[in-house]
mmCIF file of C-alpha atoms in Angstrom:
data_model
loop_
_atom_site.group_PDB
_atom_site.id
_atom_site.type_symbol
_atom_site.label_atom_id
_atom_site.label_comp_id
_atom_site.label_asym_id
_atom_site.label_seq_id
_atom_site.Cartn_x
_atom_site.Cartn_y
_atom_site.Cartn_z
ATOM 1 C CA MET A 1 22.951 -29.687 -40.156
ATOM 2 C CA LYS A 2 21.229 -33.062 -40.402
ATOM 3 C CA ARG A 3 22.881 -36.094 -38.917
ATOM 4 C CA ILE A 4 24.604 -38.479 -41.362
ATOM 5 C CA LEU A 5 24.095 -42.056 -40.216
ATOM 6 C CA MET A 6 27.248 -44.137 -39.950
ATOM 7 C CA GLY A 7 28.014 -47.843 -40.191
ATOM 8 C CA ALA A 8 26.779 -50.791 -42.196
ATOM 9 C CA ALA A 9 23.101 -49.950 -41.782
ATOM 10 C CA ALA A 10 23.711 -46.445 -43.078
ATOM 11 C CA ALA A 11 25.629 -47.767 -46.070
ATOM 12 C CA LEU A 12 22.635 -49.830 -47.128
ATOM 13 C CA LEU A 13 20.217 -46.936 -46.514
ATOM 14 C CA LEU A 14 22.341 -44.380 -48.353
ATOM 15 C CA GLY A 15 23.262 -46.349 -51.367
ATOM 16 C CA GLY A 16 23.952 -49.997 -50.625
ATOM 17 C CA THR A 17 21.259 -50.910 -53.204
ATOM 18 C CA ALA A 18 22.497 -48.384 -55.792
ATOM 19 C CA ASN A 19 23.899 -51.158 -57.964
ATOM 20 C CA ALA A 20 20.914 -53.461 -57.486
ATOM 21 C CA GLN A 21 18.839 -54.246 -60.500
ATOM 22 C CA ILE A 22 15.056 -54.116 -61.011
ATOM 23 C CA PRO A 23 13.928 -57.733 -61.468
ATOM 24 C CA ALA A 24 12.317 -58.768 -64.713
ATOM 25 C CA PHE A 25 8.658 -57.702 -64.978
ATOM 26 C CA PRO A 26 5.988 -60.467 -65.007
ATOM 27 C CA ASP A 27 4.122 -61.131 -68.216
ATOM 28 C CA GLY A 28 1.301 -58.643 -68.741
ATOM 29 C CA ALA A 29 2.866 -55.927 -66.573
ATOM 30 C CA LEU A 30 4.137 -53.741 -69.459
ATOM 31 C CA LYS A 31 2.442 -52.226 -72.470
ATOM 32 C CA ASP A 32 4.088 -49.990 -75.052
ATOM 33 C CA GLY A 33 7.171 -49.773 -72.888
ATOM 34 C CA LYS A 34 5.285 -48.527 -69.759
ATOM 35 C CA ILE A 35 3.874 -50.193 -66.666
ATOM 36 C CA ASP A 36 0.262 -51.072 -67.652
ATOM 37 C CA LEU A 37 -2.045 -49.818 -64.926
ATOM 38 C CA ASP A 38 -4.994 -51.593 -66.563
ATOM 39 C CA SER A 39 -3.519 -55.084 -66.082
ATOM 40 C CA PRO A 40 -3.436 -56.886 -62.702
ATOM 41 C CA GLU A 41 0.322 -57.444 -63.047
ATOM 42 C CA GLY A 42 1.018 -53.799 -63.910
ATOM 43 C CA ALA A 43 -1.287 -52.447 -61.206
ATOM 44 C CA LEU A 44 0.509 -54.644 -58.635
ATOM 45 C CA MET A 45 3.953 -53.366 -59.765
ATOM 46 C CA ALA A 46 2.663 -49.812 -59.634
ATOM 47 C CA MET A 47 1.377 -50.222 -56.100
ATOM 48 C CA ARG A 48 4.697 -51.735 -55.063
ATOM 49 C CA LYS A 49 6.466 -48.616 -56.387
ATOM 50 C CA VAL A 50 4.095 -46.416 -54.392
ATOM 51 C CA GLN A 51 4.587 -48.446 -51.209
ATOM 52 C CA CYS A 52 8.371 -49.087 -51.455
ATOM 53 C CA SER A 53 10.606 -50.206 -54.332
ATOM 54 C CA LEU A 54 10.767 -52.785 -57.114
ATOM 55 C CA ILE A 55 14.290 -53.643 -55.960
ATOM 56 C CA GLU A 56 14.286 -56.469 -53.514
ATOM 57 C CA ALA A 57 14.806 -55.465 -49.863
ATOM 58 C CA LYS A 58 15.620 -51.811 -50.625
ATOM 59 C CA PRO A 59 14.714 -49.640 -47.628
ATOM 60 C CA VAL A 60 12.218 -46.800 -48.229
ATOM 61 C CA THR A 61 11.025 -44.198 -45.678
ATOM 62 C CA TYR A 62 7.768 -42.221 -45.373
ATOM 63 C CA TYR A 63 7.683 -39.150 -43.154
ATOM 64 C CA TRP A 64 4.690 -36.989 -42.136
ATOM 65 C CA PHE A 65 3.677 -34.331 -39.601
ATOM 66 C CA GLY A 66 0.530 -32.497 -38.491
ATOM 67 C CA ARG A 67 -1.732 -31.973 -35.470
ATOM 68 C CA ALA A 68 -4.035 -33.885 -33.134
ATOM 69 C CA PHE A 69 -7.308 -32.551 -31.750
ATOM 70 C CA SER A 70 -10.005 -33.625 -29.341
ATOM 71 C CA ARG A 71 -13.729 -33.703 -30.169
ATOM 72 C CA ARG A 72 -16.411 -33.927 -27.488
ATOM 73 C CA MET A 73 -20.084 -33.126 -27.608
ATOM 74 C CA GLY A 74 -20.887 -29.636 -26.409
ATOM 75 C CA GLU A 75 -17.370 -28.185 -26.374
ATOM 76 C CA ARG A 76 -14.881 -26.613 -28.790
ATOM 77 C CA ASP A 77 -12.239 -28.945 -30.218
ATOM 78 C CA LYS A 78 -8.876 -28.668 -28.422
ATOM 79 C CA LEU A 79 -5.472 -28.765 -30.041
ATOM 80 C CA LEU A 80 -3.806 -31.494 -28.022
ATOM 81 C CA PHE A 81 -0.530 -32.245 -29.767
ATOM 82 C CA HIS A 82 1.652 -31.686 -32.753
ATOM 83 C CA VAL A 83 2.486 -35.046 -34.213
ATOM 84 C CA GLU A 84 5.380 -36.311 -36.332
ATOM 85 C CA GLY A 85 5.687 -39.766 -37.768
ATOM 86 C CA MET A 86 7.839 -42.062 -39.899
ATOM 87 C CA ASN A 87 7.597 -45.515 -41.399
ATOM 88 C CA ILE A 88 10.603 -47.451 -42.770
ATOM 89 C CA ARG A 89 9.750 -50.362 -44.997
ATOM 90 C CA THR A 90 10.930 -52.689 -47.726
ATOM 91 C CA CYS A 91 9.319 -55.108 -50.124
ATOM 92 C CA THR A 92 10.108 -58.565 -51.415
ATOM 93 C CA THR A 93 8.530 -60.724 -54.123
ATOM 94 C CA VAL A 94 6.350 -63.625 -52.928
ATOM 95 C CA GLN A 95 4.325 -66.369 -54.594
ATOM 96 C CA ASP A 96 1.024 -67.845 -53.366
ATOM 97 C CA GLU A 97 -0.432 -71.089 -54.629
ATOM 98 C CA GLU A 98 -3.927 -69.593 -54.879
ATOM 99 C CA ARG A 99 -3.316 -65.854 -55.365
ATOM 100 C CA GLY A 100 -0.210 -66.045 -57.595
ATOM 101 C CA LEU A 101 2.480 -63.381 -57.819
ATOM 102 C CA GLY A 102 2.656 -60.825 -55.090
ATOM 103 C CA TYR A 103 4.834 -58.655 -52.853
ATOM 104 C CA LYS A 104 5.201 -58.551 -49.078
ATOM 105 C CA MET A 105 5.936 -55.264 -47.366
ATOM 106 C CA VAL A 106 7.582 -55.238 -43.910
ATOM 107 C CA SER A 107 7.831 -52.046 -41.909
ATOM 108 C CA ARG A 108 8.241 -50.297 -38.551
ATOM 109 C CA GLU A 109 6.576 -46.965 -37.646
ATOM 110 C CA LEU A 110 6.897 -44.199 -35.097
ATOM 111 C CA LEU A 111 4.540 -41.400 -34.139
ATOM 112 C CA LEU A 112 5.708 -38.703 -31.715
ATOM 113 C CA TYR A 113 3.428 -36.473 -29.646
ATOM 114 C CA LYS A 114 4.863 -32.988 -29.201
ATOM 115 C CA ASP A 115 3.951 -29.899 -27.188
ATOM 116 C CA PRO A 116 2.017 -27.596 -29.531
ATOM 117 C CA LYS A 117 3.611 -24.491 -27.944
ATOM 118 C CA THR A 118 7.274 -25.519 -27.685
ATOM 119 C CA GLY A 119 7.489 -28.328 -30.271
ATOM 120 C CA GLU A 120 9.285 -30.517 -27.700
ATOM 121 C CA VAL A 121 8.722 -34.254 -27.708
ATOM 122 C CA LEU A 122 6.524 -34.882 -24.646
ATOM 123 C CA ASN A 123 7.495 -37.074 -21.735
ATOM 124 C CA THR A 124 4.440 -36.233 -19.609
ATOM 125 C CA TRP A 125 1.126 -34.486 -20.375
ATOM 126 C CA GLU A 126 -1.433 -32.823 -18.156
ATOM 127 C CA ASN A 127 -4.850 -34.113 -19.047
ATOM 128 C CA PRO A 128 -7.041 -30.911 -19.337
ATOM 129 C CA TRP A 129 -10.219 -32.801 -18.350
ATOM 130 C CA THR A 130 -8.943 -34.705 -15.332
ATOM 131 C CA GLY A 131 -6.016 -32.527 -14.246
ATOM 132 C CA GLU A 132 -3.878 -35.665 -13.961
ATOM 133 C CA GLU A 133 -0.304 -35.660 -15.242
ATOM 134 C CA VAL A 134 0.217 -38.831 -17.280
ATOM 135 C CA GLN A 135 3.163 -40.458 -18.950
ATOM 136 C CA VAL A 136 3.104 -40.062 -22.751
ATOM 137 C CA MET A 137 3.492 -43.236 -24.739
ATOM 138 C CA HIS A 138 4.622 -42.510 -28.301
ATOM 139 C CA VAL A 139 3.683 -44.975 -31.046
ATOM 140 C CA ALA A 140 6.401 -47.521 -31.743
ATOM 141 C CA ASN A 141 4.743 -50.271 -33.774
ATOM 142 C CA ASP A 142 7.005 -53.067 -34.883
ATOM 143 C CA PRO A 143 6.054 -54.671 -37.225
ATOM 144 C CA VAL A 144 3.429 -53.210 -39.532
ATOM 145 C CA ASN A 145 3.347 -55.552 -42.512
ATOM 146 C CA HIS A 146 1.015 -56.302 -45.405
ATOM 147 C CA SER A 147 0.986 -58.026 -48.787
ATOM 148 C CA GLY A 148 -0.686 -57.758 -52.225
ATOM 149 C CA TYR A 149 -1.242 -60.288 -54.987
ATOM 150 C CA VAL A 150 -2.257 -60.470 -58.605
ATOM 151 C CA VAL A 151 -5.366 -62.198 -57.411
ATOM 152 C CA GLY A 152 -7.020 -59.858 -54.952
ATOM 153 C CA ARG A 153 -9.228 -60.567 -51.983
ATOM 154 C CA GLY A 154 -12.340 -62.408 -53.016
ATOM 155 C CA GLY A 155 -10.671 -63.925 -56.054
ATOM 156 C CA GLN A 156 -10.955 -60.729 -58.161
ATOM 157 C CA PRO A 157 -7.990 -59.588 -60.314
ATOM 158 C CA TYR A 158 -5.834 -56.928 -58.670
ATOM 159 C CA SER A 159 -6.742 -53.474 -59.977
ATOM 160 C CA PHE A 160 -5.157 -50.036 -59.775
ATOM 161 C CA ALA A 161 -6.725 -48.348 -56.777
ATOM 162 C CA GLY A 162 -6.409 -44.781 -58.014
ATOM 163 C CA ASP A 163 -7.214 -42.216 -60.642
ATOM 164 C CA VAL A 164 -4.950 -40.951 -63.433
ATOM 165 C CA LEU A 165 -5.363 -37.225 -64.139
ATOM 166 C CA ASP A 166 -3.135 -36.738 -67.194
ATOM 167 C CA ASP A 167 0.318 -36.235 -65.720
ATOM 168 C CA ARG A 168 -0.712 -36.948 -62.114
ATOM 169 C CA PHE A 169 -2.173 -39.895 -60.228
ATOM 170 C CA GLN A 170 -4.017 -39.939 -56.939
ATOM 171 C CA MET A 171 -5.159 -42.685 -54.578
ATOM 172 C CA SER A 172 -7.547 -42.487 -51.648
ATOM 173 C CA PHE A 173 -8.014 -45.189 -49.026
ATOM 174 C CA THR A 174 -10.438 -45.245 -46.153
ATOM 175 C CA VAL A 175 -9.809 -47.963 -43.583
ATOM 176 C CA PRO A 176 -12.574 -48.440 -40.986
ATOM 177 C CA LEU A 177 -11.289 -50.308 -37.909
ATOM 178 C CA PHE A 178 -13.523 -52.178 -35.507
ATOM 179 C CA TYR A 179 -11.992 -55.053 -33.611
ATOM 180 C CA SER A 180 -11.505 -56.559 -30.204
ATOM 181 C CA ASN A 181 -9.585 -54.220 -27.922
ATOM 182 C CA PRO A 182 -6.586 -55.987 -26.361
ATOM 183 C CA LEU A 183 -7.108 -53.922 -23.158
ATOM 184 C CA ALA A 184 -10.764 -54.956 -22.688
ATOM 185 C CA SER A 185 -12.403 -58.071 -21.291
ATOM 186 C CA GLU A 186 -13.747 -61.102 -23.195
ATOM 187 C CA TYR A 187 -17.247 -59.615 -22.858
ATOM 188 C CA GLN A 188 -16.875 -56.731 -25.340
ATOM 189 C CA GLU A 189 -20.098 -57.577 -27.185
ATOM 190 C CA GLU A 190 -22.045 -57.370 -23.901
ATOM 191 C CA ILE A 191 -20.531 -54.244 -22.243
ATOM 192 C CA GLY A 192 -18.580 -52.502 -25.036
ATOM 193 C CA GLY A 193 -14.885 -51.787 -25.326
ATOM 194 C CA THR A 194 -14.401 -52.750 -28.971
ATOM 195 C CA TYR A 195 -11.690 -50.643 -30.555
ATOM 196 C CA HIS A 196 -13.144 -48.187 -33.052
ATOM 197 C CA ALA A 197 -11.136 -45.999 -35.422
ATOM 198 C CA THR A 198 -10.909 -44.828 -39.048
ATOM 199 C CA GLU A 199 -7.720 -44.158 -41.002
ATOM 200 C CA MET A 200 -7.809 -42.097 -44.219
ATOM 201 C CA PHE A 201 -4.940 -41.936 -46.737
ATOM 202 C CA ASN A 202 -4.260 -39.915 -49.884
ATOM 203 C CA PHE A 203 -1.321 -40.695 -52.174
ATOM 204 C CA LEU A 204 -0.354 -38.355 -54.966
ATOM 205 C CA GLY A 205 2.435 -38.409 -57.539
ATOM 206 C CA ARG A 206 3.456 -38.170 -61.199
ATOM 207 C CA THR A 207 2.044 -40.677 -63.678
ATOM 208 C CA ASP A 208 5.219 -40.800 -65.775
ATOM 209 C CA GLU A 209 7.327 -41.740 -62.797
ATOM 210 C CA LEU A 210 4.780 -44.368 -61.692
ATOM 211 C CA THR A 211 4.645 -46.093 -65.048
ATOM 212 C CA ASP A 212 8.385 -45.804 -65.912
ATOM 213 C CA PRO A 213 9.753 -49.395 -65.766
ATOM 214 C CA THR A 214 13.351 -48.116 -65.424
ATOM 215 C CA GLU A 215 12.599 -46.383 -62.076
ATOM 216 C CA ASP A 216 12.393 -48.711 -59.069
ATOM 217 C CA THR A 217 10.285 -46.308 -56.984
ATOM 218 C CA THR A 218 8.259 -43.162 -57.368
ATOM 219 C CA ASP A 219 8.024 -39.876 -55.470
ATOM 220 C CA VAL A 220 4.800 -39.720 -53.485
ATOM 221 C CA ALA A 221 3.127 -37.052 -51.373
ATOM 222 C CA VAL A 222 0.912 -38.526 -48.657
ATOM 223 C CA GLY A 223 -1.982 -37.248 -46.551
ATOM 224 C CA TRP A 224 -2.982 -39.225 -43.481
ATOM 225 C CA ALA A 225 -5.892 -38.610 -41.162
ATOM 226 C CA ARG A 226 -7.011 -40.693 -38.225
ATOM 227 C CA MET A 227 -10.054 -40.651 -35.969
ATOM 228 C CA SER A 228 -10.113 -42.974 -32.972
ATOM 229 C CA ASP A 229 -11.028 -43.612 -29.360
ATOM 230 C CA TRP A 230 -8.932 -41.763 -26.771
ATOM 231 C CA LEU A 231 -5.399 -42.979 -26.496
ATOM 232 C CA PRO A 232 -5.133 -45.412 -23.512
ATOM 233 C CA TRP A 233 -2.296 -43.439 -21.834
ATOM 234 C CA MET A 234 -4.491 -40.328 -21.750
ATOM 235 C CA LYS A 235 -6.558 -42.079 -19.003
ATOM 236 C CA MET A 236 -9.860 -40.432 -20.032
ATOM 237 C CA GLN A 237 -11.830 -42.670 -17.626
ATOM 238 C CA GLY A 238 -14.708 -43.382 -20.012
ATOM 239 C CA ARG A 239 -15.406 -39.774 -21.025
ATOM 240 C CA ASP A 240 -17.205 -39.269 -24.334
ATOM 241 C CA GLY A 241 -15.274 -38.077 -27.397
ATOM 242 C CA VAL A 242 -12.542 -38.967 -29.848
ATOM 243 C CA ILE A 243 -9.128 -37.844 -30.908
ATOM 244 C CA TYR A 244 -8.417 -37.028 -34.543
ATOM 245 C CA MET A 245 -5.196 -36.314 -36.410
ATOM 246 C CA HIS A 246 -4.563 -34.606 -39.706
ATOM 247 C CA THR A 247 -1.184 -34.778 -41.323
ATOM 248 C CA ALA A 248 0.761 -34.461 -44.591
ATOM 249 C CA GLY A 249 4.094 -35.908 -45.669
ATOM 250 C CA ARG A 250 6.059 -37.616 -48.413
ATOM 251 C CA LYS A 251 8.264 -40.527 -49.297
ATOM 252 C CA VAL A 252 11.709 -39.117 -48.575
ATOM 253 C CA ARG A 253 14.583 -39.494 -51.074
ATOM 254 C CA ASP A 254 17.084 -40.011 -48.221
ATOM 255 C CA PHE A 255 16.585 -41.289 -44.683
ATOM 256 C CA ASN A 256 18.152 -38.073 -43.348
ATOM 257 C CA ASP A 257 15.510 -35.961 -45.081
ATOM 258 C CA MET A 258 13.445 -35.959 -41.889
ATOM 259 C CA SER A 259 13.466 -33.389 -39.095
ATOM 260 C CA GLU A 260 16.238 -33.148 -36.616
ATOM 261 C CA THR A 261 13.675 -34.050 -33.927
ATOM 262 C CA MET A 262 12.818 -37.348 -35.629
ATOM 263 C CA LEU A 263 16.484 -38.193 -36.371
ATOM 264 C CA ASN A 264 17.422 -37.464 -32.745
ATOM 265 C CA GLU A 265 14.620 -39.645 -31.456
ATOM 266 C CA ILE A 266 15.671 -42.567 -33.661
ATOM 267 C CA GLU A 267 19.338 -42.214 -32.782
ATOM 268 C CA THR A 268 18.691 -41.860 -29.078
ATOM 269 C CA HIS A 269 15.654 -44.014 -28.356
ATOM 270 C CA TYR A 270 14.640 -46.096 -31.326
ATOM 271 C CA PRO A 271 17.856 -47.316 -33.161
ATOM 272 C CA ASP A 272 16.048 -50.337 -34.662
ATOM 273 C CA TYR A 273 14.080 -47.872 -36.748
ATOM 274 C CA LYS A 274 17.089 -47.073 -38.899
ATOM 275 C CA MET A 275 16.220 -50.213 -40.845
ATOM 276 C CA PRO A 276 13.002 -52.110 -41.740
ATOM 277 C CA PRO A 277 12.368 -55.587 -40.375
ATOM 278 C CA PRO A 278 13.867 -58.522 -42.251
ATOM 279 C CA VAL A 279 11.863 -59.509 -45.328
ATOM 280 C CA ASN A 280 11.020 -62.933 -43.834
ATOM 281 C CA ASP A 281 9.420 -61.272 -40.787
ATOM 282 C CA ASN A 282 6.318 -63.332 -39.901
ATOM 283 C CA ARG A 283 5.430 -61.652 -36.599
ATOM 284 C CA LYS A 284 1.882 -60.476 -35.917
ATOM 285 C CA ASN A 285 1.293 -56.785 -36.637
ATOM 286 C CA VAL A 286 1.488 -54.501 -33.627
ATOM 287 C CA THR A 287 -1.002 -51.703 -32.883
ATOM 288 C CA SER A 288 -0.522 -48.849 -30.453
ATOM 289 C CA TRP A 289 -2.946 -50.541 -28.051
ATOM 290 C CA MET A 290 -1.007 -53.820 -28.140
ATOM 291 C CA TYR A 291 2.181 -51.836 -27.553
ATOM 292 C CA TYR A 292 0.587 -50.098 -24.530
ATOM 293 C CA LYS A 293 -0.446 -53.453 -23.091
ATOM 294 C CA ARG A 294 3.043 -54.880 -23.484
ATOM 295 C CA VAL A 295 4.538 -51.908 -21.708
ATOM 296 C CA LYS A 296 2.044 -52.192 -18.852
ATOM 297 C CA GLU A 297 2.751 -55.926 -18.587
ATOM 298 C CA GLY A 298 6.491 -55.319 -18.612
ATOM 299 C CA THR A 299 7.332 -57.135 -21.868
ATOM 300 C CA GLU A 300 8.239 -53.850 -23.561
ATOM 301 C CA THR A 301 10.276 -51.019 -22.069
ATOM 302 C CA LEU A 302 9.702 -47.356 -22.815
ATOM 303 C CA PRO A 303 12.763 -45.195 -23.726
ATOM 304 C CA ASP A 304 14.421 -43.536 -20.729
ATOM 305 C CA ARG A 305 13.911 -39.793 -21.271
ATOM 306 C CA GLY A 306 15.439 -38.785 -17.925
#
């Protein structure tokens, strides 16, 4: 049996917005009674439905699971972990003087590393290359926010970032990451240490749901893959290679439509992740490397797993 969340937060998650109304659509967003994917306004509304909901501040949750592997020159890839993740988010309407109408998405996300043999959430892990037992630091990034506007980056009109295949739509995003590593020195250009990763997303769903103006959100299947430098807590000591993850998931209809493992983790160790951040959240986005640094510096505390 899955846990049923109790209290005020649960009431909002499980139906507190049931009586909320979809705000009026902006001019140009609709055509022939459907959301117009060919107009900037319609494409923006469609993306908001994919990401979260047209209803202001309605919580929406994505959930995914898969596996993580190593890759090093001259050796077979190793299955390192099973992984399981979630992101709880919400959207609000914003207006920018230069970019016009838009939405802001605020979110928190977890990623758990699990023993591939037992499925247990790991507390420690024996590094197969060094033999050292290290403490596992699961991803707990808060916040992870972004925004979109009718006027896109570079001044171009916002456009639908996907393909419509009759009754289905699909979107693919590749996000190359290359930026200063918060754990490295100020001389990264001289001696290296720049953080290097790539994230790859696929979103798939039904076109009729996406373009239906009476539905505030749309069912979405998601694929997420990530290739990056070794995780800092692995303590790989400069060894060559990368870690890559391959997962699949969905936007869940109900917060409780996640695994018992994830629900237990949230209930026991990450209670803030029952709700997204407030819509006026203006904090800087957190990465797993920033989170690691905060833990090492003592400004964040890891959950006590006994």
